[in-house]
PDB file of C-alpha atoms in Angstrom:
ATOM      1  CA  SER A  14       0.000   0.000   0.000  1.00 45.00           C
ATOM      2  CA  GLN A  15       1.171   3.537  -0.689  1.00 49.00           C
ATOM      3  CA  GLN A  16      -0.692   4.838   2.329  1.00 63.00           C
ATOM      4  CA  GLY A  17       1.170   7.009   4.790  1.00 70.00           C
ATOM      5  CA  GLU A  18       1.117   5.994   8.409  1.00 83.00           C
ATOM      6  CA  GLU A  19       1.053   8.526  11.233  1.00 86.00           C
ATOM      7  CA  ASP A  20       2.679   8.041  14.574  1.00 87.00           C
ATOM      8  CA  PRO A  21       1.539   8.304  17.293  1.00 92.00           C
ATOM      9  CA  GLN A  22      -2.147   7.491  16.816  1.00 91.00           C
ATOM     10  CA  ALA A  23      -3.001   9.749  19.744  1.00 94.00           C
ATOM     11  CA  LEU A  24      -1.102  12.487  21.555  1.00 96.00           C
ATOM     12  CA  SER A  25      -2.081  14.469  24.634  1.00 97.00           C
ATOM     13  CA  ILE A  26      -0.083  17.502  25.762  1.00 97.00           C
ATOM     14  CA  GLN A  27      -0.431  20.614  27.892  1.00 97.00           C
ATOM     15  CA  GLU A  28      -1.092  24.007  26.390  1.00 97.00           C
ATOM     16  CA  GLY A  29       2.161  25.743  25.551  1.00 97.00           C
ATOM     17  CA  GLU A  30       4.068  22.531  24.841  1.00 97.00           C
ATOM     18  CA  ASN A  31       5.220  21.486  21.393  1.00 98.00           C
ATOM     19  CA  ALA A  32       3.493  18.649  19.538  1.00 97.00           C
ATOM     20  CA  THR A  33       5.321  16.421  17.081  1.00 97.00           C
ATOM     21  CA  MET A  34       3.611  14.003  14.735  1.00 97.00           C
ATOM     22  CA  ASN A  35       5.352  11.681  12.306  1.00 96.00           C
ATOM     23  CA  CYS A  36       4.382  10.188   8.988  1.00 95.00           C
ATOM     24  CA  SER A  37       6.027   7.356   7.078  1.00 95.00           C
ATOM     25  CA  TYR A  38       5.343   6.226   3.536  1.00 93.00           C
ATOM     26  CA  LYS A  39       6.550   3.491   1.225  1.00 91.00           C
ATOM     27  CA  THR A  40       7.202   4.734  -2.318  1.00 88.00           C
ATOM     28  CA  SER A  41       8.641   7.832  -3.989  1.00 89.00           C
ATOM     29  CA  ILE A  42       6.422  10.891  -3.820  1.00 90.00           C
ATOM     30  CA  ASN A  43       5.858  14.190  -5.586  1.00 90.00           C
ATOM     31  CA  ASN A  44       4.908  15.954  -2.403  1.00 92.00           C
ATOM     32  CA  LEU A  45       3.595  15.410   1.097  1.00 94.00           C
ATOM     33  CA  GLN A  46       0.809  17.418   2.649  1.00 95.00           C
ATOM     34  CA  TRP A  47      -0.599  17.796   6.132  1.00 96.00           C
ATOM     35  CA  TYR A  48      -4.271  18.328   6.868  1.00 97.00           C
ATOM     36  CA  ARG A  49      -6.224  19.092  10.001  1.00 97.00           C
ATOM     37  CA  GLN A  50      -9.713  17.875  10.885  1.00 96.00           C
ATOM     38  CA  ASN A  51     -11.746  19.246  13.732  1.00 96.00           C
ATOM     39  CA  SER A  52     -14.246  16.785  15.140  1.00 92.00           C
ATOM     40  CA  GLY A  53     -17.184  16.276  12.786  1.00 90.00           C
ATOM     41  CA  ARG A  54     -15.833  18.651  10.142  1.00 94.00           C
ATOM     42  CA  GLY A  55     -14.101  18.439   6.795  1.00 95.00           C
ATOM     43  CA  LEU A  56     -10.329  18.365   6.418  1.00 96.00           C
ATOM     44  CA  VAL A  57      -8.418  21.607   6.008  1.00 97.00           C
ATOM     45  CA  HIS A  58      -5.116  21.829   4.170  1.00 96.00           C
ATOM     46  CA  LEU A  59      -2.251  23.061   6.359  1.00 97.00           C
ATOM     47  CA  ILE A  60       0.979  22.813   4.437  1.00 96.00           C
ATOM     48  CA  LEU A  61       2.595  21.165   1.415  1.00 95.00           C
ATOM     49  CA  ILE A  62       6.239  20.153   1.124  1.00 96.00           C
ATOM     50  CA  ARG A  63       7.698  19.059  -2.204  1.00 94.00           C
ATOM     51  CA  SER A  64       9.977  16.072  -2.585  1.00 94.00           C
ATOM     52  CA  ASN A  65      12.988  18.334  -3.223  1.00 95.00           C
ATOM     53  CA  GLU A  66      12.391  20.351  -0.043  1.00 96.00           C
ATOM     54  CA  ARG A  67      13.628  19.393   3.412  1.00 97.00           C
ATOM     55  CA  GLU A  68      11.869  21.839   5.675  1.00 98.00           C
ATOM     56  CA  LYS A  69       8.990  24.267   5.511  1.00 97.00           C
ATOM     57  CA  HIS A  70       7.439  26.702   7.960  1.00 96.00           C
ATOM     58  CA  SER A  71       4.012  28.252   8.247  1.00 96.00           C
ATOM     59  CA  GLY A  72       3.271  30.240  11.390  1.00 97.00           C
ATOM     60  CA  ARG A  73       3.593  27.822  14.326  1.00 97.00           C
ATOM     61  CA  LEU A  74       3.891  24.833  11.979  1.00 98.00           C
ATOM     62  CA  ARG A  75       7.164  23.289  10.920  1.00 98.00           C
ATOM     63  CA  VAL A  76       7.283  20.370   8.521  1.00 98.00           C
ATOM     64  CA  THR A  77      10.328  18.311   7.661  1.00 98.00           C
ATOM     65  CA  LEU A  78      10.733  15.727   4.947  1.00 97.00           C
ATOM     66  CA  ASP A  79      13.402  13.035   4.751  1.00 97.00           C
ATOM     67  CA  THR A  80      12.999  11.234   1.435  1.00 95.00           C
ATOM     68  CA  SER A  81      15.842   8.824   2.223  1.00 95.00           C
ATOM     69  CA  LYS A  82      13.891   7.574   5.233  1.00 96.00           C
ATOM     70  CA  LYS A  83      10.517   8.129   3.558  1.00 95.00           C
ATOM     71  CA  SER A  84       9.283  10.060   6.535  1.00 96.00           C
ATOM     72  CA  SER A  85       7.953  13.469   7.506  1.00 97.00           C
ATOM     73  CA  SER A  86       7.229  15.222  10.750  1.00 98.00           C
ATOM     74  CA  LEU A  87       4.831  17.991  11.699  1.00 98.00           C
ATOM     75  CA  LEU A  88       5.786  20.166  14.647  1.00 98.00           C
ATOM     76  CA  ILE A  89       3.261  22.510  16.220  1.00 98.00           C
ATOM     77  CA  THR A  90       4.997  24.930  18.555  1.00 98.00           C
ATOM     78  CA  ALA A  91       3.438  26.599  21.592  1.00 98.00           C
ATOM     79  CA  SER A  92       0.275  24.566  21.256  1.00 97.00           C
ATOM     80  CA  ARG A  93      -3.141  25.942  22.141  1.00 97.00           C
ATOM     81  CA  ALA A  94      -6.371  24.239  23.155  1.00 97.00           C
ATOM     82  CA  ALA A  95      -7.739  25.240  19.739  1.00 97.00           C
ATOM     83  CA  ASP A  96      -5.115  23.007  18.096  1.00 98.00           C
ATOM     84  CA  THR A  97      -7.023  19.977  19.368  1.00 98.00           C
ATOM     85  CA  ALA A  98      -7.904  18.039  16.214  1.00 97.00           C
ATOM     86  CA  SER A  99      -6.899  15.079  14.081  1.00 96.00           C
ATOM     87  CA  TYR A 100      -3.919  15.599  11.810  1.00 97.00           C
ATOM     88  CA  PHE A 101      -3.441  13.631   8.613  1.00 96.00           C
ATOM     89  CA  CYS A 102      -0.511  13.331   6.280  1.00 95.00           C
ATOM     90  CA  ALA A 103      -1.214  12.763   2.612  1.00 94.00           C
ATOM     91  CA  THR A 104       1.220  11.710  -0.083  1.00 92.00           C
ATOM     92  CA  GLY A 105       1.035  12.763  -3.712  1.00 89.00           C
ATOM     93  CA  TYR A 106       2.371  10.446  -6.391  1.00 83.00           C
ATOM     94  CA  SER A 107       3.487  11.277  -9.893  1.00 75.00           C
ATOM     95  CA  GLY A 108       0.806  10.668 -12.492  1.00 72.00           C
ATOM     96  CA  SER A 109      -1.872   9.788  -9.990  1.00 72.00           C
ATOM     97  CA  ALA A 110      -5.350  11.108 -10.791  1.00 68.00           C
ATOM     98  CA  ARG A 111      -6.308  10.172  -7.232  1.00 72.00           C
ATOM     99  CA  GLN A 112      -3.997  13.019  -6.236  1.00 75.00           C
ATOM    100  CA  LEU A 113      -3.378  12.037  -2.639  1.00 87.00           C
ATOM    101  CA  THR A 114      -3.308   9.010  -0.374  1.00 88.00           C
ATOM    102  CA  PHE A 115      -4.197   9.782   3.223  1.00 90.00           C
ATOM    103  CA  GLY A 116      -2.843   8.207   6.382  1.00 89.00           C
ATOM    104  CA  SER A 117      -4.962   7.178   9.337  1.00 89.00           C
ATOM    105  CA  GLY A 118      -4.256  10.328  11.351  1.00 93.00           C
ATOM    106  CA  THR A 119      -2.991  11.441  14.756  1.00 95.00           C
ATOM    107  CA  GLN A 120      -5.545  12.628  17.299  1.00 95.00           C
ATOM    108  CA  LEU A 121      -3.998  15.574  19.148  1.00 97.00           C
ATOM    109  CA  THR A 122      -5.503  16.762  22.407  1.00 97.00           C
ATOM    110  CA  VAL A 123      -4.167  19.981  23.924  1.00 97.00           C
ATOM    111  CA  LEU A 124      -5.187  20.366  27.542  1.00 96.00           C
ATOM    112  CA  PRO A 125      -5.755  23.903  28.884  1.00 91.00           C
TER     113      PRO A 125
ATOM    114  CA  SER F  11     -12.655  32.200  -4.460  1.00 87.00           C
ATOM    115  CA  GLN F  12     -13.605  28.573  -4.665  1.00 88.00           C
ATOM    116  CA  THR F  13     -16.226  27.037  -2.430  1.00 93.00           C
ATOM    117  CA  ILE F  14     -17.626  23.561  -2.042  1.00 96.00           C
ATOM    118  CA  HIS F  15     -21.090  22.755  -0.779  1.00 96.00           C
ATOM    119  CA  GLN F  16     -22.271  19.348   0.335  1.00 97.00           C
ATOM    120  CA  TRP F  17     -25.718  18.285   1.527  1.00 96.00           C
ATOM    121  CA  PRO F  18     -27.524  17.082   3.485  1.00 97.00           C
ATOM    122  CA  ALA F  19     -25.323  17.542   6.548  1.00 96.00           C
ATOM    123  CA  THR F  20     -27.043  14.781   8.491  1.00 97.00           C
ATOM    124  CA  LEU F  21     -29.117  11.856   7.325  1.00 96.00           C
ATOM    125  CA  VAL F  22     -30.782   8.933   9.101  1.00 97.00           C
ATOM    126  CA  GLN F  23     -32.000   6.286   6.694  1.00 97.00           C
ATOM    127  CA  PRO F  24     -33.484   2.794   7.162  1.00 98.00           C
ATOM    128  CA  VAL F  25     -31.744  -0.254   5.771  1.00 97.00           C
ATOM    129  CA  GLY F  26     -32.780  -0.875   2.191  1.00 97.00           C
ATOM    130  CA  SER F  27     -33.683   2.728   1.447  1.00 97.00           C
ATOM    131  CA  PRO F  28     -32.024   4.784  -1.318  1.00 97.00           C
ATOM    132  CA  LEU F  29     -29.376   7.427  -0.811  1.00 97.00           C
ATOM    133  CA  SER F  30     -28.451  10.605  -2.583  1.00 97.00           C
ATOM    134  CA  LEU F  31     -25.713  12.945  -1.381  1.00 98.00           C
ATOM    135  CA  GLU F  32     -24.971  15.958  -3.501  1.00 98.00           C
ATOM    136  CA  CYS F  33     -21.940  18.179  -3.843  1.00 97.00           C
ATOM    137  CA  THR F  34     -21.292  21.291  -5.902  1.00 98.00           C
ATOM    138  CA  VAL F  35     -18.175  23.363  -6.390  1.00 97.00           C
ATOM    139  CA  GLU F  36     -18.139  27.060  -7.257  1.00 95.00           C
ATOM    140  CA  GLY F  37     -15.420  29.341  -8.505  1.00 94.00           C
ATOM    141  CA  THR F  38     -13.451  26.877 -10.594  1.00 93.00           C
ATOM    142  CA  SER F  39     -13.851  24.855 -13.746  1.00 91.00           C
ATOM    143  CA  ASN F  40     -12.816  21.327 -14.735  1.00 92.00           C
ATOM    144  CA  PRO F  41     -12.043  20.261 -11.176  1.00 93.00           C
ATOM    145  CA  ASN F  42     -11.251  16.728 -10.135  1.00 93.00           C
ATOM    146  CA  LEU F  43     -13.996  15.599  -7.750  1.00 95.00           C
ATOM    147  CA  TYR F  44     -13.868  13.016  -4.971  1.00 95.00           C
ATOM    148  CA  TRP F  45     -16.078  11.142  -2.537  1.00 96.00           C
ATOM    149  CA  TYR F  46     -14.440   9.831   0.638  1.00 95.00           C
ATOM    150  CA  ARG F  47     -15.868   7.897   3.558  1.00 94.00           C
ATOM    151  CA  GLN F  48     -14.574   8.047   7.096  1.00 92.00           C
ATOM    152  CA  ALA F  49     -15.607   5.589   9.774  1.00 82.00           C
ATOM    153  CA  ALA F  50     -15.707   6.937  13.334  1.00 75.00           C
ATOM    154  CA  GLY F  51     -12.186   7.754  14.543  1.00 72.00           C
ATOM    155  CA  ARG F  52     -10.598   6.363  11.399  1.00 77.00           C
ATOM    156  CA  GLY F  53      -8.794   7.547   8.305  1.00 86.00           C
ATOM    157  CA  LEU F  54     -10.190   8.403   4.904  1.00 91.00           C
ATOM    158  CA  GLN F  55     -11.271   5.836   2.361  1.00 91.00           C
ATOM    159  CA  LEU F  56     -11.479   7.083  -1.224  1.00 92.00           C
ATOM    160  CA  LEU F  57     -14.702   5.809  -2.787  1.00 94.00           C
ATOM    161  CA  PHE F  58     -14.874   7.526  -6.170  1.00 95.00           C
ATOM    162  CA  TYR F  59     -13.061  10.181  -8.129  1.00 93.00           C
ATOM    163  CA  SER F  60     -13.848  11.947 -11.367  1.00 94.00           C
ATOM    164  CA  VAL F  61     -11.605  13.849 -13.767  1.00 92.00           C
ATOM    165  CA  GLY F  62     -14.461  15.046 -15.998  1.00 92.00           C
ATOM    166  CA  ILE F  63     -18.171  14.913 -16.758  1.00 94.00           C
ATOM    167  CA  GLY F  64     -19.354  11.335 -16.939  1.00 90.00           C
ATOM    168  CA  GLN F  65     -15.904   9.977 -16.005  1.00 93.00           C
ATOM    169  CA  ILE F  66     -16.076   8.071 -12.727  1.00 94.00           C
ATOM    170  CA  SER F  67     -13.412   5.846 -11.215  1.00 91.00           C
ATOM    171  CA  SER F  68     -14.407   3.506  -8.416  1.00 90.00           C
ATOM    172  CA  GLU F  69     -11.871   2.634  -5.762  1.00 85.00           C
ATOM    173  CA  VAL F  70     -13.908   0.237  -3.656  1.00 81.00           C
ATOM    174  CA  PRO F  71     -16.531  -2.188  -5.016  1.00 66.00           C
ATOM    175  CA  GLN F  72     -19.726  -1.793  -3.027  1.00 79.00           C
ATOM    176  CA  ASN F  73     -23.384  -0.880  -3.354  1.00 89.00           C
ATOM    177  CA  LEU F  74     -22.606   2.809  -3.800  1.00 94.00           C
ATOM    178  CA  SER F  75     -22.342   4.647  -7.101  1.00 95.00           C
ATOM    179  CA  ALA F  76     -21.334   8.136  -8.171  1.00 96.00           C
ATOM    180  CA  SER F  77     -22.328  10.375 -11.019  1.00 96.00           C
ATOM    181  CA  ARG F  78     -21.103  13.674 -12.413  1.00 97.00           C
ATOM    182  CA  PRO F  79     -23.917  15.131 -14.503  1.00 95.00           C
ATOM    183  CA  GLN F  80     -22.328  18.585 -14.694  1.00 95.00           C
ATOM    184  CA  ASP F  81     -18.772  19.882 -14.503  1.00 96.00           C
ATOM    185  CA  ARG F  82     -19.035  20.992 -10.887  1.00 96.00           C
ATOM    186  CA  GLN F  83     -21.650  18.592  -9.532  1.00 97.00           C
ATOM    187  CA  PHE F  84     -20.916  15.231  -7.960  1.00 97.00           C
ATOM    188  CA  ILE F  85     -23.563  12.886  -6.600  1.00 97.00           C
ATOM    189  CA  LEU F  86     -23.171   9.803  -4.404  1.00 97.00           C
ATOM    190  CA  SER F  87     -26.031   7.321  -4.572  1.00 97.00           C
ATOM    191  CA  SER F  88     -27.206   3.967  -3.415  1.00 96.00           C
ATOM    192  CA  LYS F  89     -30.291   2.006  -4.394  1.00 96.00           C
ATOM    193  CA  LYS F  90     -30.413   0.029  -1.139  1.00 96.00           C
ATOM    194  CA  LEU F  91     -28.451   1.072   1.945  1.00 96.00           C
ATOM    195  CA  LEU F  92     -26.720  -1.402   4.235  1.00 95.00           C
ATOM    196  CA  LEU F  93     -25.924  -0.928   7.918  1.00 94.00           C
ATOM    197  CA  SER F  94     -22.249  -0.900   6.961  1.00 92.00           C
ATOM    198  CA  ASP F  95     -22.817   2.215   4.828  1.00 93.00           C
ATOM    199  CA  SER F  96     -23.068   4.327   7.980  1.00 93.00           C
ATOM    200  CA  GLY F  97     -20.278   6.863   8.262  1.00 94.00           C
ATOM    201  CA  PHE F  98     -19.074  10.342   7.521  1.00 96.00           C
ATOM    202  CA  TYR F  99     -19.003  11.144   3.805  1.00 97.00           C
ATOM    203  CA  LEU F 100     -16.780  13.870   2.464  1.00 97.00           C
ATOM    204  CA  CYS F 101     -16.906  15.452  -0.949  1.00 98.00           C
ATOM    205  CA  ALA F 102     -13.765  17.174  -2.175  1.00 96.00           C
ATOM    206  CA  TRP F 103     -12.204  18.821  -5.205  1.00 95.00           C
ATOM    207  CA  SER F 104      -8.786  19.551  -6.584  1.00 92.00           C
ATOM    208  CA  GLY F 105      -7.341  21.183  -9.622  1.00 87.00           C
ATOM    209  CA  GLY F 106      -7.213  19.060 -12.733  1.00 76.00           C
ATOM    210  CA  GLY F 107      -4.246  16.979 -13.716  1.00 70.00           C
ATOM    211  CA  ARG F 108      -2.291  14.446 -11.752  1.00 70.00           C
ATOM    212  CA  GLY F 109       0.377  14.101  -9.169  1.00 70.00           C
ATOM    213  CA  GLY F 110      -0.519  15.511  -5.797  1.00 76.00           C
ATOM    214  CA  ASN F 111      -2.657  18.605  -6.083  1.00 85.00           C
ATOM    215  CA  THR F 112      -4.044  19.995  -2.861  1.00 90.00           C
ATOM    216  CA  ILE F 113      -7.507  18.677  -2.092  1.00 93.00           C
ATOM    217  CA  TYR F 114     -10.251  20.896  -0.668  1.00 95.00           C
ATOM    218  CA  PHE F 115     -12.990  19.305   1.372  1.00 96.00           C
ATOM    219  CA  GLY F 116     -16.633  20.005   2.047  1.00 97.00           C
ATOM    220  CA  GLU F 117     -18.030  19.954   5.548  1.00 96.00           C
ATOM    221  CA  GLY F 118     -19.205  16.362   5.293  1.00 96.00           C
ATOM    222  CA  SER F 119     -22.441  14.429   5.592  1.00 97.00           C
ATOM    223  CA  TRP F 120     -23.193  12.171   8.520  1.00 96.00           C
ATOM    224  CA  LEU F 121     -25.111   9.079   7.407  1.00 96.00           C
ATOM    225  CA  THR F 122     -26.653   6.728   9.934  1.00 96.00           C
ATOM    226  CA  VAL F 123     -28.320   3.629   8.560  1.00 96.00           C
ATOM    227  CA  VAL F 124     -30.775   2.113  11.035  1.00 97.00           C
TER     228      VAL F 124
END
């Protein structure tokens, strides 16, 4: 399967701490994207990193990509209770009309 | 700007009844369109995708079907619902082409089959 796998499945931290989520995949990719899903809502795109990039920042988000290890990490700094959500990585493959393959997600809980 | 609308938001249907979920996209043309299903607390399962009017690709064989009667309209249907069809259904769109475009999701439809 080309599906990405997130680790951990669930993460609980205190407000103000950093949260790190990891994603591993199996075959070469065009890009890797991270999405957020609040409970009972649709997914929202957070950030995209291309296969030739190693690190990308967006506000409190930092994404790294290691294509040699076929892995990515999402770091949320100075977490807030409002960051509580599920986070999914999604991998994009060359020539795929399906566009993206989603992992099973990490449920992040930020305690106030 | 582009928007995606999906309805109904919530649906409770008896086993054996038909289903129709509808999705429309505004502000873009020739989008790729997708239907996903998400079981409670689980990841996304791609059900169907479409790269153009009348072009539907099925990812998972089941009693669901999809149709794209217009460029920006995508419909998910079933003639007879099963209990196992319960779940959260998400419509989505992306730009045309292949290879990892960003996907934009609707707000989802909760289906409970009783």
